[in-house]
Amino acid sequence: MYSGRVFPSPSVMRWRATSVKRLSMFVLRAKAQLSDATDDFLLLLEDFAPCRQGDQIKGCTLHEAEVCIDELVRLHGPLWNSPFLATLPWLNRSSDSDRSGSQALMRQVFPGFLARYADRLDPHARRVGEEFVRDAGGYFRRTLPHRTVVHGDFRLDNLLFRAAGGATEGAGGAGAGSTAGGVGVVDFQTVTHACGPQDLAYFIGAGLTTEARRTHERDLVARWAEELRRYGVQLRADDAWLEYRRYAFAGFVMAVVASMIVKQTPRGDEMFMAMANRHGVHAADLDSLSAVRGEA
């Protein structure tokens, strides 16, 4: 149970109150009350035991990645290009001003990030990061080709792997009760109205080790795009892959910015380095700079 004014954010409360039942993903059942006047809240979450929290540093297996991708489809599919999302005044729109602010913040904190972590940063990640900060192309300012619900922090530390036979009915829509051996998603503080491949690249880019990602990412991206068809989403494989390449920078930006604005801890340093290095190498492998600059 959480109560107070700090955690979770009001967006989590409003998300649960207005939108969760429109999805087919598994979301922990909750009882919530929020004061619009003061942002005081009370949130009681379902007991999800027995389960195991994912480990961002260690990474996950291919099977676990597939389960997570399937759950991501259940988040993205039901409200893909849905006009309903435009009716939610509290939902972050990923507007031009928001994205330009993110670019300015990235430029502001990147020198300090390099100074702090220079001896731990992969050379490929450093080079692609420096080039991205110098010229991010259209990453922060382009018109998005499609929009849906985006979690914004869909990574292993925010995923709970359910032991087989331990599923409950959950709070989602159709199919929410069939998650034995599946995954529960938590921490919707960064939920936004944005481009689905952002979550996809964010998860694959650091959820798998670099070698595992190189081996399996094509199949995982194809799995996501193909499963979206169950919701009537027609997304060409080439278009899905291009957006995936562009959003290889999503996790790198998060690792850089978050590491410089939260309290520094040994575990946090290890986690942010795992993310920055994997996402940086990911962007280098896929020549994501060319993708965001419109060159390929």
PDB file of C-alpha atoms in Angstrom:
ATOM      1  CA  MET A   1       0.000   0.000   0.000  1.00  0.00           C
ATOM      2  CA  TYR A   2       1.224   3.506  -0.859  1.00  0.00           C
ATOM      3  CA  SER A   3      -0.072   6.760   0.562  1.00  0.00           C
ATOM      4  CA  GLY A   4       1.081  10.374   0.630  1.00  0.00           C
ATOM      5  CA  ARG A   5       2.021  12.923  -2.024  1.00  0.00           C
ATOM      6  CA  VAL A   6       5.307  11.739  -3.534  1.00  0.00           C
ATOM      7  CA  PHE A   7       4.910   8.234  -4.993  1.00  0.00           C
ATOM      8  CA  PRO A   8       3.241   7.217  -7.210  1.00  0.00           C
ATOM      9  CA  SER A   9       2.607  10.251  -9.415  1.00  0.00           C
ATOM     10  CA  PRO A  10      -0.966  11.441 -10.040  1.00  0.00           C
ATOM     11  CA  SER A  11      -0.695  10.095 -13.591  1.00  0.00           C
ATOM     12  CA  VAL A  12      -0.497   6.559 -12.181  1.00  0.00           C
ATOM     13  CA  MET A  13      -3.714   7.087 -10.267  1.00  0.00           C
ATOM     14  CA  ARG A  14      -5.563   8.620 -13.211  1.00  0.00           C
ATOM     15  CA  TRP A  15      -4.209   5.927 -15.527  1.00  0.00           C
ATOM     16  CA  ARG A  16      -5.669   3.242 -13.311  1.00  0.00           C
ATOM     17  CA  ALA A  17      -8.952   5.076 -12.910  1.00  0.00           C
ATOM     18  CA  THR A  18      -9.619   5.817 -16.588  1.00  0.00           C
ATOM     19  CA  SER A  19      -7.680   3.543 -18.901  1.00  0.00           C
ATOM     20  CA  VAL A  20      -6.536   0.176 -17.564  1.00  0.00           C
ATOM     21  CA  LYS A  21      -9.735  -1.723 -18.376  1.00  0.00           C
ATOM     22  CA  ARG A  22      -9.441  -0.726 -22.035  1.00  0.00           C
ATOM     23  CA  LEU A  23      -6.264  -2.786 -22.342  1.00  0.00           C
ATOM     24  CA  SER A  24      -5.763  -6.544 -22.577  1.00  0.00           C
ATOM     25  CA  MET A  25      -2.464  -6.596 -20.697  1.00  0.00           C
ATOM     26  CA  PHE A  26      -2.086  -7.879 -17.169  1.00  0.00           C
ATOM     27  CA  VAL A  27      -2.090  -5.081 -14.606  1.00  0.00           C
ATOM     28  CA  LEU A  28      -2.145  -5.686 -10.883  1.00  0.00           C
ATOM     29  CA  ARG A  29      -5.582  -5.067  -9.421  1.00  0.00           C
ATOM     30  CA  ALA A  30      -5.739  -1.955  -7.300  1.00  0.00           C
ATOM     31  CA  LYS A  31      -7.966   0.166  -5.108  1.00  0.00           C
ATOM     32  CA  ALA A  32      -7.133   3.841  -5.415  1.00  0.00           C
ATOM     33  CA  GLN A  33      -8.356   7.218  -4.250  1.00  0.00           C
ATOM     34  CA  LEU A  34      -6.915  10.576  -5.326  1.00  0.00           C
ATOM     35  CA  SER A  35      -7.647  14.144  -4.286  1.00  0.00           C
ATOM     36  CA  ASP A  36      -7.514  16.450  -7.312  1.00  0.00           C
ATOM     37  CA  ALA A  37      -7.188  19.427  -4.990  1.00  0.00           C
ATOM     38  CA  THR A  38      -4.078  18.275  -3.122  1.00  0.00           C
ATOM     39  CA  ASP A  39      -2.788  15.206  -5.027  1.00  0.00           C
ATOM     40  CA  ASP A  40      -3.037  13.232  -1.776  1.00  0.00           C
ATOM     41  CA  PHE A  41      -3.598   9.592  -2.639  1.00  0.00           C
ATOM     42  CA  LEU A  42      -4.121   6.092  -1.336  1.00  0.00           C
ATOM     43  CA  LEU A  43      -3.169   3.113  -3.506  1.00  0.00           C
ATOM     44  CA  LEU A  44      -3.629  -0.524  -2.518  1.00  0.00           C
ATOM     45  CA  LEU A  45      -2.091  -3.049  -4.931  1.00  0.00           C
ATOM     46  CA  GLU A  46      -2.824  -6.727  -5.372  1.00  0.00           C
ATOM     47  CA  ASP A  47      -0.364  -9.212  -3.853  1.00  0.00           C
ATOM     48  CA  PHE A  48       1.399 -10.677  -6.899  1.00  0.00           C
ATOM     49  CA  ALA A  49       3.318 -13.374  -4.995  1.00  0.00           C
ATOM     50  CA  PRO A  50       4.865 -15.717  -5.857  1.00  0.00           C
ATOM     51  CA  CYS A  51       6.837 -13.786  -8.435  1.00  0.00           C
ATOM     52  CA  ARG A  52      10.357 -12.681  -9.276  1.00  0.00           C
ATOM     53  CA  GLN A  53      11.369  -9.158 -10.177  1.00  0.00           C
ATOM     54  CA  GLY A  54      13.403  -8.806 -13.351  1.00  0.00           C
ATOM     55  CA  ASP A  55      17.047  -7.781 -13.055  1.00  0.00           C
ATOM     56  CA  GLN A  56      18.113  -4.971 -15.379  1.00  0.00           C
ATOM     57  CA  ILE A  57      21.794  -5.658 -14.782  1.00  0.00           C
ATOM     58  CA  LYS A  58      21.695  -9.410 -15.324  1.00  0.00           C
ATOM     59  CA  GLY A  59      19.302  -9.326 -18.279  1.00  0.00           C
ATOM     60  CA  CYS A  60      16.707 -11.911 -19.246  1.00  0.00           C
ATOM     61  CA  THR A  61      16.400 -15.107 -21.247  1.00  0.00           C
ATOM     62  CA  LEU A  62      14.936 -15.298 -24.740  1.00  0.00           C
ATOM     63  CA  HIS A  63      11.768 -16.907 -23.384  1.00  0.00           C
ATOM     64  CA  GLU A  64      11.335 -14.137 -20.822  1.00  0.00           C
ATOM     65  CA  ALA A  65      11.874 -11.558 -23.555  1.00  0.00           C
ATOM     66  CA  GLU A  66       9.176 -13.181 -25.690  1.00  0.00           C
ATOM     67  CA  VAL A  67       6.729 -13.118 -22.777  1.00  0.00           C
ATOM     68  CA  CYS A  68       7.491  -9.436 -22.217  1.00  0.00           C
ATOM     69  CA  ILE A  69       7.073  -8.607 -25.913  1.00  0.00           C
ATOM     70  CA  ASP A  70       3.684 -10.333 -25.899  1.00  0.00           C
ATOM     71  CA  GLU A  71       2.659  -8.248 -22.892  1.00  0.00           C
ATOM     72  CA  LEU A  72       3.851  -5.115 -24.655  1.00  0.00           C
ATOM     73  CA  VAL A  73       1.569  -5.974 -27.580  1.00  0.00           C
ATOM     74  CA  ARG A  74      -1.346  -6.113 -25.131  1.00  0.00           C
ATOM     75  CA  LEU A  75      -0.448  -2.603 -23.998  1.00  0.00           C
ATOM     76  CA  HIS A  76       0.062  -1.090 -27.449  1.00  0.00           C
ATOM     77  CA  GLY A  77      -2.564  -2.881 -29.519  1.00  0.00           C
ATOM     78  CA  PRO A  78      -5.961  -1.975 -28.016  1.00  0.00           C
ATOM     79  CA  LEU A  79      -5.484   1.816 -28.170  1.00  0.00           C
ATOM     80  CA  TRP A  80      -3.304   2.093 -31.292  1.00  0.00           C
ATOM     81  CA  ASN A  81      -4.134   5.462 -32.904  1.00  0.00           C
ATOM     82  CA  SER A  82      -7.217   5.608 -30.676  1.00  0.00           C
ATOM     83  CA  PRO A  83      -8.989   9.001 -30.397  1.00  0.00           C
ATOM     84  CA  PHE A  84      -9.779   8.083 -26.777  1.00  0.00           C
ATOM     85  CA  LEU A  85      -6.232   8.950 -25.734  1.00  0.00           C
ATOM     86  CA  ALA A  86      -6.717  12.533 -26.910  1.00  0.00           C
ATOM     87  CA  THR A  87      -9.551  12.907 -24.369  1.00  0.00           C
ATOM     88  CA  LEU A  88      -7.256  12.396 -21.365  1.00  0.00           C
ATOM     89  CA  PRO A  89      -6.013  15.862 -20.333  1.00  0.00           C
ATOM     90  CA  TRP A  90      -3.451  14.524 -17.861  1.00  0.00           C
ATOM     91  CA  LEU A  91      -1.715  12.190 -20.333  1.00  0.00           C
ATOM     92  CA  ASN A  92       1.721  13.315 -21.509  1.00  0.00           C
ATOM     93  CA  ARG A  93       1.416  13.951 -25.256  1.00  0.00           C
ATOM     94  CA  SER A  94       5.119  13.851 -26.132  1.00  0.00           C
ATOM     95  CA  SER A  95       4.621  17.314 -27.636  1.00  0.00           C
ATOM     96  CA  ASP A  96       7.222  19.287 -29.578  1.00  0.00           C
ATOM     97  CA  SER A  97       7.956  21.437 -26.524  1.00  0.00           C
ATOM     98  CA  ASP A  98       8.355  18.381 -24.288  1.00  0.00           C
ATOM     99  CA  ARG A  99      10.761  16.768 -26.719  1.00  0.00           C
ATOM    100  CA  SER A 100      12.811  19.924 -27.220  1.00  0.00           C
ATOM    101  CA  GLY A 101      13.076  20.189 -23.443  1.00  0.00           C
ATOM    102  CA  SER A 102      14.361  16.627 -23.309  1.00  0.00           C
ATOM    103  CA  GLN A 103      16.987  17.464 -25.915  1.00  0.00           C
ATOM    104  CA  ALA A 104      18.145  20.500 -23.953  1.00  0.00           C
ATOM    105  CA  LEU A 105      18.359  18.456 -20.756  1.00  0.00           C
ATOM    106  CA  MET A 106      20.357  15.742 -22.514  1.00  0.00           C
ATOM    107  CA  ARG A 107      22.859  18.312 -23.755  1.00  0.00           C
ATOM    108  CA  GLN A 108      23.073  19.867 -20.312  1.00  0.00           C
ATOM    109  CA  VAL A 109      23.837  16.700 -18.348  1.00  0.00           C
ATOM    110  CA  PHE A 110      25.895  14.736 -20.897  1.00  0.00           C
ATOM    111  CA  PRO A 111      29.268  16.382 -20.064  1.00  0.00           C
ATOM    112  CA  GLY A 112      28.809  15.531 -16.390  1.00  0.00           C
ATOM    113  CA  PHE A 113      27.801  11.989 -17.310  1.00  0.00           C
ATOM    114  CA  LEU A 114      31.017  11.546 -19.298  1.00  0.00           C
ATOM    115  CA  ALA A 115      33.086  13.004 -16.474  1.00  0.00           C
ATOM    116  CA  ARG A 116      31.562  10.636 -13.927  1.00  0.00           C
ATOM    117  CA  TYR A 117      31.503   7.421 -15.958  1.00  0.00           C
ATOM    118  CA  ALA A 118      34.269   7.844 -18.572  1.00  0.00           C
ATOM    119  CA  ASP A 119      36.248   4.840 -17.351  1.00  0.00           C
ATOM    120  CA  ARG A 120      33.164   2.586 -17.409  1.00  0.00           C
ATOM    121  CA  LEU A 121      31.600   3.612 -20.696  1.00  0.00           C
ATOM    122  CA  ASP A 122      32.041   1.402 -23.748  1.00  0.00           C
ATOM    123  CA  PRO A 123      33.992   3.300 -26.465  1.00  0.00           C
ATOM    124  CA  HIS A 124      31.271   2.568 -29.040  1.00  0.00           C
ATOM    125  CA  ALA A 125      28.604   3.876 -26.673  1.00  0.00           C
ATOM    126  CA  ARG A 126      30.634   6.997 -25.976  1.00  0.00           C
ATOM    127  CA  ARG A 127      31.189   7.774 -29.655  1.00  0.00           C
ATOM    128  CA  VAL A 128      27.562   7.292 -30.648  1.00  0.00           C
ATOM    129  CA  GLY A 129      26.451   9.311 -27.610  1.00  0.00           C
ATOM    130  CA  GLU A 130      28.721  12.216 -28.476  1.00  0.00           C
ATOM    131  CA  GLU A 131      27.484  12.203 -32.064  1.00  0.00           C
ATOM    132  CA  PHE A 132      23.857  12.018 -30.944  1.00  0.00           C
ATOM    133  CA  VAL A 133      24.259  14.979 -28.597  1.00  0.00           C
ATOM    134  CA  ARG A 134      25.968  16.946 -31.381  1.00  0.00           C
ATOM    135  CA  ASP A 135      23.242  16.189 -33.947  1.00  0.00           C
ATOM    136  CA  ALA A 136      20.182  14.152 -32.985  1.00  0.00           C
ATOM    137  CA  GLY A 137      18.530  14.725 -36.349  1.00  0.00           C
ATOM    138  CA  GLY A 138      14.763  14.500 -36.046  1.00  0.00           C
ATOM    139  CA  TYR A 139      14.741  12.346 -32.910  1.00  0.00           C
ATOM    140  CA  PHE A 140      13.345  15.074 -30.649  1.00  0.00           C
ATOM    141  CA  ARG A 141      11.226  16.972 -33.173  1.00  0.00           C
ATOM    142  CA  ARG A 142       9.761  14.773 -35.903  1.00  0.00           C
ATOM    143  CA  THR A 143       6.065  14.062 -36.456  1.00  0.00           C
ATOM    144  CA  LEU A 144       5.307  10.600 -35.110  1.00  0.00           C
ATOM    145  CA  PRO A 145       3.924   8.119 -37.691  1.00  0.00           C
ATOM    146  CA  HIS A 146       1.532   6.526 -35.203  1.00  0.00           C
ATOM    147  CA  ARG A 147       0.689   6.784 -31.516  1.00  0.00           C
ATOM    148  CA  THR A 148      -0.498   4.546 -28.744  1.00  0.00           C
ATOM    149  CA  VAL A 149      -0.119   4.081 -25.007  1.00  0.00           C
ATOM    150  CA  VAL A 150       3.590   3.951 -24.180  1.00  0.00           C
ATOM    151  CA  HIS A 151       4.793   2.805 -20.770  1.00  0.00           C
ATOM    152  CA  GLY A 152       7.978   4.865 -20.993  1.00  0.00           C
ATOM    153  CA  ASP A 153      10.052   2.752 -18.599  1.00  0.00           C
ATOM    154  CA  PHE A 154       9.331  -0.791 -19.786  1.00  0.00           C
ATOM    155  CA  ARG A 155      12.413  -2.531 -18.411  1.00  0.00           C
ATOM    156  CA  LEU A 156      13.179  -5.575 -16.323  1.00  0.00           C
ATOM    157  CA  ASP A 157      13.217  -3.835 -12.945  1.00  0.00           C
ATOM    158  CA  ASN A 158       9.559  -2.885 -13.568  1.00  0.00           C
ATOM    159  CA  LEU A 159       8.451  -6.372 -14.591  1.00  0.00           C
ATOM    160  CA  LEU A 160       7.329  -9.145 -12.247  1.00  0.00           C
ATOM    161  CA  PHE A 161       7.658 -12.689 -13.551  1.00  0.00           C
ATOM    162  CA  ARG A 162       4.872 -14.857 -12.217  1.00  0.00           C
ATOM    163  CA  ALA A 163       5.569 -18.426 -11.175  1.00  0.00           C
ATOM    164  CA  ALA A 164       3.565 -20.950 -13.222  1.00  0.00           C
ATOM    165  CA  GLY A 165       0.158 -21.580 -11.703  1.00  0.00           C
ATOM    166  CA  GLY A 166       0.133 -18.337  -9.738  1.00  0.00           C
ATOM    167  CA  ALA A 167      -1.939 -16.097 -12.013  1.00  0.00           C
ATOM    168  CA  THR A 168      -4.946 -14.118 -10.870  1.00  0.00           C
ATOM    169  CA  GLU A 169      -7.650 -12.357 -12.847  1.00  0.00           C
ATOM    170  CA  GLY A 170      -5.833  -9.028 -12.889  1.00  0.00           C
ATOM    171  CA  ALA A 171      -7.233  -5.642 -13.827  1.00  0.00           C
ATOM    172  CA  GLY A 172      -6.877  -5.686 -17.599  1.00  0.00           C
ATOM    173  CA  GLY A 173      -9.470  -6.552 -20.187  1.00  0.00           C
ATOM    174  CA  ALA A 174      -9.948  -9.699 -22.259  1.00  0.00           C
ATOM    175  CA  GLY A 175      -7.247 -12.251 -21.754  1.00  0.00           C
ATOM    176  CA  ALA A 176      -6.018 -10.781 -18.484  1.00  0.00           C
ATOM    177  CA  GLY A 177      -6.672 -13.992 -16.597  1.00  0.00           C
ATOM    178  CA  SER A 178      -4.433 -16.179 -18.762  1.00  0.00           C
ATOM    179  CA  THR A 179      -1.042 -15.107 -17.491  1.00  0.00           C
ATOM    180  CA  ALA A 180       0.234 -18.174 -15.607  1.00  0.00           C
ATOM    181  CA  GLY A 181       3.979 -18.110 -15.979  1.00  0.00           C
ATOM    182  CA  GLY A 182       3.622 -14.617 -17.465  1.00  0.00           C
ATOM    183  CA  VAL A 183       4.606 -11.122 -16.401  1.00  0.00           C
ATOM    184  CA  GLY A 184       3.061  -8.267 -14.455  1.00  0.00           C
ATOM    185  CA  VAL A 185       3.888  -4.668 -15.355  1.00  0.00           C
ATOM    186  CA  VAL A 186       4.294  -1.975 -12.698  1.00  0.00           C
ATOM    187  CA  ASP A 187       5.358   1.687 -12.437  1.00  0.00           C
ATOM    188  CA  PHE A 188       3.249   3.645 -14.908  1.00  0.00           C
ATOM    189  CA  GLN A 189       4.634   7.016 -13.794  1.00  0.00           C
ATOM    190  CA  THR A 190       6.018   7.702 -17.276  1.00  0.00           C
ATOM    191  CA  VAL A 191       2.961   6.585 -19.271  1.00  0.00           C
ATOM    192  CA  THR A 192       2.595   8.739 -22.380  1.00  0.00           C
ATOM    193  CA  HIS A 193       0.853   9.093 -25.746  1.00  0.00           C
ATOM    194  CA  ALA A 194       3.743   8.312 -28.073  1.00  0.00           C
ATOM    195  CA  CYS A 195       5.228   5.832 -30.557  1.00  0.00           C
ATOM    196  CA  GLY A 196       5.020   2.142 -29.581  1.00  0.00           C
ATOM    197  CA  PRO A 197       8.498   1.136 -30.843  1.00  0.00           C
ATOM    198  CA  GLN A 198       9.911   3.406 -28.132  1.00  0.00           C
ATOM    199  CA  ASP A 199       8.957   0.777 -25.533  1.00  0.00           C
ATOM    200  CA  LEU A 200      10.091  -2.035 -27.816  1.00  0.00           C
ATOM    201  CA  ALA A 201      13.621  -0.732 -28.397  1.00  0.00           C
ATOM    202  CA  TYR A 202      13.903   0.375 -24.774  1.00  0.00           C
ATOM    203  CA  PHE A 203      13.154  -3.133 -23.551  1.00  0.00           C
ATOM    204  CA  ILE A 204      15.145  -5.176 -26.082  1.00  0.00           C
ATOM    205  CA  GLY A 205      18.134  -2.832 -26.102  1.00  0.00           C
ATOM    206  CA  ALA A 206      19.034  -3.408 -22.464  1.00  0.00           C
ATOM    207  CA  GLY A 207      16.801  -6.268 -21.342  1.00  0.00           C
ATOM    208  CA  LEU A 208      18.970  -8.711 -23.262  1.00  0.00           C
ATOM    209  CA  THR A 209      22.738  -8.885 -23.153  1.00  0.00           C
ATOM    210  CA  THR A 210      24.394  -7.442 -26.238  1.00  0.00           C
ATOM    211  CA  GLU A 211      25.156 -10.824 -27.794  1.00  0.00           C
ATOM    212  CA  ALA A 212      21.653 -12.148 -27.123  1.00  0.00           C
ATOM    213  CA  ARG A 213      20.127  -8.969 -28.497  1.00  0.00           C
ATOM    214  CA  ARG A 214      22.172  -9.213 -31.697  1.00  0.00           C
ATOM    215  CA  THR A 215      21.040 -12.800 -32.171  1.00  0.00           C
ATOM    216  CA  HIS A 216      17.334 -12.394 -31.452  1.00  0.00           C
ATOM    217  CA  GLU A 217      16.242  -8.780 -32.031  1.00  0.00           C
ATOM    218  CA  ARG A 218      15.021  -9.243 -35.609  1.00  0.00           C
ATOM    219  CA  ASP A 219      12.728 -12.064 -34.543  1.00  0.00           C
ATOM    220  CA  LEU A 220      11.498 -10.155 -31.488  1.00  0.00           C
ATOM    221  CA  VAL A 221      10.642  -7.047 -33.502  1.00  0.00           C
ATOM    222  CA  ALA A 222       8.855  -9.205 -36.078  1.00  0.00           C
ATOM    223  CA  ARG A 223       6.955 -10.946 -33.268  1.00  0.00           C
ATOM    224  CA  TRP A 224       5.752  -7.597 -31.897  1.00  0.00           C
ATOM    225  CA  ALA A 225       4.642  -6.329 -35.319  1.00  0.00           C
ATOM    226  CA  GLU A 226       2.913  -9.574 -36.244  1.00  0.00           C
ATOM    227  CA  GLU A 227       1.053  -9.885 -32.935  1.00  0.00           C
ATOM    228  CA  LEU A 228      -0.264  -6.329 -33.299  1.00  0.00           C
ATOM    229  CA  ARG A 229      -2.321  -7.584 -36.240  1.00  0.00           C
ATOM    230  CA  ARG A 230      -4.659  -9.228 -33.735  1.00  0.00           C
ATOM    231  CA  TYR A 231      -5.767  -5.688 -32.884  1.00  0.00           C
ATOM    232  CA  GLY A 232      -6.167  -4.632 -36.500  1.00  0.00           C
ATOM    233  CA  VAL A 233      -2.837  -2.803 -36.609  1.00  0.00           C
ATOM    234  CA  GLN A 234      -1.302  -2.925 -40.077  1.00  0.00           C
ATOM    235  CA  LEU A 235       2.374  -2.108 -39.655  1.00  0.00           C
ATOM    236  CA  ARG A 236       4.846  -3.177 -42.310  1.00  0.00           C
ATOM    237  CA  ALA A 237       7.870  -5.094 -41.052  1.00  0.00           C
ATOM    238  CA  ASP A 238      10.266  -2.590 -42.641  1.00  0.00           C
ATOM    239  CA  ASP A 239       8.501   0.333 -40.962  1.00  0.00           C
ATOM    240  CA  ALA A 240       8.568  -1.417 -37.587  1.00  0.00           C
ATOM    241  CA  TRP A 241      12.292  -2.071 -37.980  1.00  0.00           C
ATOM    242  CA  LEU A 242      13.035   1.548 -38.936  1.00  0.00           C
ATOM    243  CA  GLU A 243      11.193   2.899 -35.888  1.00  0.00           C
ATOM    244  CA  TYR A 244      12.951   0.331 -33.719  1.00  0.00           C
ATOM    245  CA  ARG A 245      16.316   1.577 -35.017  1.00  0.00           C
ATOM    246  CA  ARG A 246      15.378   5.184 -34.286  1.00  0.00           C
ATOM    247  CA  TYR A 247      14.312   4.422 -30.744  1.00  0.00           C
ATOM    248  CA  ALA A 248      17.549   2.646 -29.852  1.00  0.00           C
ATOM    249  CA  PHE A 249      18.398   6.039 -28.358  1.00  0.00           C
ATOM    250  CA  ALA A 250      15.430   6.031 -25.948  1.00  0.00           C
ATOM    251  CA  GLY A 251      17.218   3.956 -23.344  1.00  0.00           C
ATOM    252  CA  PHE A 252      20.507   5.778 -23.811  1.00  0.00           C
ATOM    253  CA  VAL A 253      18.832   9.122 -23.135  1.00  0.00           C
ATOM    254  CA  MET A 254      17.099   7.686 -20.073  1.00  0.00           C
ATOM    255  CA  ALA A 255      20.347   6.230 -18.698  1.00  0.00           C
ATOM    256  CA  VAL A 256      22.237   9.494 -19.138  1.00  0.00           C
ATOM    257  CA  VAL A 257      19.574  11.839 -17.802  1.00  0.00           C
ATOM    258  CA  ALA A 258      18.289   9.672 -14.951  1.00  0.00           C
ATOM    259  CA  SER A 259      21.771   8.830 -13.679  1.00  0.00           C
ATOM    260  CA  MET A 260      22.520  12.529 -13.316  1.00  0.00           C
ATOM    261  CA  ILE A 261      19.314  13.631 -11.582  1.00  0.00           C
ATOM    262  CA  VAL A 262      18.687  10.843  -9.050  1.00  0.00           C
ATOM    263  CA  LYS A 263      20.673  10.048  -5.923  1.00  0.00           C
ATOM    264  CA  GLN A 264      23.854   8.179  -6.826  1.00  0.00           C
ATOM    265  CA  THR A 265      24.150   4.639  -5.396  1.00  0.00           C
ATOM    266  CA  PRO A 266      26.447   1.687  -6.208  1.00  0.00           C
ATOM    267  CA  ARG A 267      23.570  -0.385  -7.578  1.00  0.00           C
ATOM    268  CA  GLY A 268      22.253   2.583  -9.502  1.00  0.00           C
ATOM    269  CA  ASP A 269      25.647   3.174 -11.097  1.00  0.00           C
ATOM    270  CA  GLU A 270      25.853  -0.463 -12.153  1.00  0.00           C
ATOM    271  CA  MET A 271      22.346  -0.397 -13.586  1.00  0.00           C
ATOM    272  CA  PHE A 272      22.805   2.860 -15.481  1.00  0.00           C
ATOM    273  CA  MET A 273      26.095   1.632 -16.918  1.00  0.00           C
ATOM    274  CA  ALA A 274      24.461  -1.592 -18.088  1.00  0.00           C
ATOM    275  CA  MET A 275      21.754   0.475 -19.765  1.00  0.00           C
ATOM    276  CA  ALA A 276      24.034   3.121 -21.276  1.00  0.00           C
ATOM    277  CA  ASN A 277      26.520   0.606 -22.635  1.00  0.00           C
ATOM    278  CA  ARG A 278      23.940  -1.795 -24.046  1.00  0.00           C
ATOM    279  CA  HIS A 279      21.802   0.959 -25.559  1.00  0.00           C
ATOM    280  CA  GLY A 280      24.830   2.806 -26.906  1.00  0.00           C
ATOM    281  CA  VAL A 281      26.209  -0.303 -28.582  1.00  0.00           C
ATOM    282  CA  HIS A 282      22.675  -1.077 -29.775  1.00  0.00           C
ATOM    283  CA  ALA A 283      22.487   2.297 -31.526  1.00  0.00           C
ATOM    284  CA  ALA A 284      25.953   1.790 -33.002  1.00  0.00           C
ATOM    285  CA  ASP A 285      25.103  -1.713 -34.261  1.00  0.00           C
ATOM    286  CA  LEU A 286      21.946  -0.491 -36.016  1.00  0.00           C
ATOM    287  CA  ASP A 287      23.454   2.762 -37.311  1.00  0.00           C
ATOM    288  CA  SER A 288      20.642   4.540 -35.522  1.00  0.00           C
ATOM    289  CA  LEU A 289      22.253   7.922 -36.140  1.00  0.00           C
ATOM    290  CA  SER A 290      21.503   7.517 -39.846  1.00  0.00           C
ATOM    291  CA  ALA A 291      17.920   6.565 -38.997  1.00  0.00           C
ATOM    292  CA  VAL A 292      17.236   9.625 -36.819  1.00  0.00           C
ATOM    293  CA  ARG A 293      18.974  11.906 -39.324  1.00  0.00           C
ATOM    294  CA  GLY A 294      16.893  10.552 -42.198  1.00  0.00           C
ATOM    295  CA  GLU A 295      19.896   9.132 -44.013  1.00  0.00           C
ATOM    296  CA  ALA A 296      18.867   5.458 -43.998  1.00  0.00           C
TER     297      ALA A 296
END
